[in-house]
Short mmCIF file of C-alpha atoms in Angstrom, two decimals:
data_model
loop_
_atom_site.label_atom_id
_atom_site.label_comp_id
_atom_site.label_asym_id
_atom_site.label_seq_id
_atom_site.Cartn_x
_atom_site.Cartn_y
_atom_site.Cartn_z
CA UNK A 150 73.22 93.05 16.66
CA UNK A 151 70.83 91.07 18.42
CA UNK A 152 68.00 92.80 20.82
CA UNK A 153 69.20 90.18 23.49
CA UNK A 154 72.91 90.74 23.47
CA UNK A 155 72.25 94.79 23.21
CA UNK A 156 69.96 94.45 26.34
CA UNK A 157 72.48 92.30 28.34
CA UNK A 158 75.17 94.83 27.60
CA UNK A 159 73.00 97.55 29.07
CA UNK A 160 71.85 95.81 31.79
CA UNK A 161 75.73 95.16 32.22
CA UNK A 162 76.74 99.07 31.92
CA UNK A 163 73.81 99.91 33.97
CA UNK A 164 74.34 97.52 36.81
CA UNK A 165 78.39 98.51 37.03
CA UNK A 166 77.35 102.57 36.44
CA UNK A 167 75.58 101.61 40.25
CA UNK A 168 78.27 99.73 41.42
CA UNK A 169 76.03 96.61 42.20
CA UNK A 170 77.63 92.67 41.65
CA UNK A 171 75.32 90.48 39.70
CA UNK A 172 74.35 88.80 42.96
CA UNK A 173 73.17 92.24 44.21
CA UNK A 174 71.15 92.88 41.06
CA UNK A 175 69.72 89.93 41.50
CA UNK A 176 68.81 89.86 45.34
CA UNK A 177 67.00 93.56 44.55
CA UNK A 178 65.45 91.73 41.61
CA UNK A 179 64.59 88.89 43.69
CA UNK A 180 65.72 86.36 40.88
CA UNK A 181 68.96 84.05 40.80
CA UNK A 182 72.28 85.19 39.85
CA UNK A 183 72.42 82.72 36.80
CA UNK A 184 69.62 84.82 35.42
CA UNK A 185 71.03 87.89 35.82
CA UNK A 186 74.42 86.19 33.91
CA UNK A 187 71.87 85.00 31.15
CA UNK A 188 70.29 87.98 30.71
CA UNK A 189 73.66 90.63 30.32
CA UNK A 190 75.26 87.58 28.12
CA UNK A 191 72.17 87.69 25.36
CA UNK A 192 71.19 84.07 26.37
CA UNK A 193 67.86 84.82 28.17
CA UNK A 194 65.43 87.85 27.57
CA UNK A 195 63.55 88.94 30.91
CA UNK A 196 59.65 89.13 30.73
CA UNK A 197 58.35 93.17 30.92
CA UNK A 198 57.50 92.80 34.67
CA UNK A 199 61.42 92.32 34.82
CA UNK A 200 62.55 94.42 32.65
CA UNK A 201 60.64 97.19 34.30
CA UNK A 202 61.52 96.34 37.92
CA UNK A 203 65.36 96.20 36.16
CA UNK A 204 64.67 99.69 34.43
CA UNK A 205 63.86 101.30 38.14
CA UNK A 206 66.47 99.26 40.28
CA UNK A 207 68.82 100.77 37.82
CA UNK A 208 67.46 104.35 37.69
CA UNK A 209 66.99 104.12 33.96
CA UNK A 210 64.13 103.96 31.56
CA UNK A 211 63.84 101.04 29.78
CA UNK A 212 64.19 102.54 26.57
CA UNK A 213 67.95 102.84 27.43
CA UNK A 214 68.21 99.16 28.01
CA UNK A 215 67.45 98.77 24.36
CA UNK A 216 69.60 101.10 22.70
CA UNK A 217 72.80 100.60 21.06
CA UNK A 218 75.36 103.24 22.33
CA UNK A 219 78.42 101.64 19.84
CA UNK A 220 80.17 104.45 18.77
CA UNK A 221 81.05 104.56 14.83
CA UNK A 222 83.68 104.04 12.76
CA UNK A 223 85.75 106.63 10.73
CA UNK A 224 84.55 105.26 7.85
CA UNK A 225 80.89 105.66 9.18
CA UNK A 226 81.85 109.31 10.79
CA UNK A 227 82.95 109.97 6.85
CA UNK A 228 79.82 108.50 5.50
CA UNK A 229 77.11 110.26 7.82
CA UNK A 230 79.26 113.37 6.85
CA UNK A 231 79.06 112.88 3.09
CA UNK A 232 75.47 112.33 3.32
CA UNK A 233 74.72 114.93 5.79
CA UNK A 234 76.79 117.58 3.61
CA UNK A 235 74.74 116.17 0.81
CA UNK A 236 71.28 117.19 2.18
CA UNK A 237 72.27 120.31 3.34
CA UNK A 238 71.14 123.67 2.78
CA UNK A 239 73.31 126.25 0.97
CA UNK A 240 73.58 128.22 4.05
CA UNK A 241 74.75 125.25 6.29
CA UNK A 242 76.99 124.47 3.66
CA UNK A 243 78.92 127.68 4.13
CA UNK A 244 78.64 127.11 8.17
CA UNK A 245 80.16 123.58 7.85
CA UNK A 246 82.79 125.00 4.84
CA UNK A 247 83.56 127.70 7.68
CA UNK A 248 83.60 125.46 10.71
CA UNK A 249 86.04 123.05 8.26
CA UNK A 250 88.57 126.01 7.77
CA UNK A 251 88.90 126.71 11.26
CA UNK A 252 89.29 123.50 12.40
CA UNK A 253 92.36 123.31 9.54
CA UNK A 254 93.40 126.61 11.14
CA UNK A 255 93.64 125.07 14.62
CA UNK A 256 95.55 122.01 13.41
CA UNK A 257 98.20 124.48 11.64
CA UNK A 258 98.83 126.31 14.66
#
C-alpha cells in the first residue's frame, strides 16, 4: 500500500478517535479543509512541520501515522503460524501442541 494512502487513513482514524470534523483539524492545523481531504485520501503528503503539528493535535506520535494496522487474513494467520511453528523451539512446540489441545477441548465442550 502506498505511504500516502496509509498516512491519510491514520490521519482519518486519528482525527475521528478525537471526534474532530476535517474543518476542525484543519482550523487547529491552521491549513484549509481541502488539504486536510487530500491528505486522509493519499492525494497530498504534508511536509514534517505538518505532520508533527498533526502528530500532537492528535495526541499521537507520528510513527503511528505511518503504520499499517490492516488486520490479516486466515490464510496469512495460517501462514505466520506455519512459519512461526517452524522456527520454534522444542519446548514451545509442546506449549503451542498443549495450548492447541485445549483450545480443541474448549470447542468440544
Amino acid at each position: 500500500m502506498d505511504i500516502k494512502k496509509i498516512f491519510g487513513e491514520n490521519v482519518k482514524k486519528y482525527r475521528k478517535a478525537q471526534g474532530y470534523t476535517q474543518i476542525q483539524l484543519a482550523e487547529l492545523l491552521d491549513v484549509d479543509q481541502k488539504h486536510i481531504s487530500f491528505i486522509e485520501n493519499g492525494n497530498s503528503f504534508p511536509s514534517a512541520n505538518l505532520i508533527a503539528k498533526i502528530s500532537e493535535v492528535l495526541s499521537t506520535e507520528p510513527k503511528n501515522l505511518f503504520t499499517t494496522h490492516k488486520k490479516p487474513t486466515v490464510e496469512e494467520m495460517k501462514y505466520n503460524l506455519i512459519k512461526l511453528v517452524q522456527n520454534a523451539s522444542d519446548k514451545d512446540i509442546e506449549k503451542i501442541y498443549e495450548y492447541f489441545g485445549y483450545i480443541n477441548l474448549k470447542n468440544q465442550i
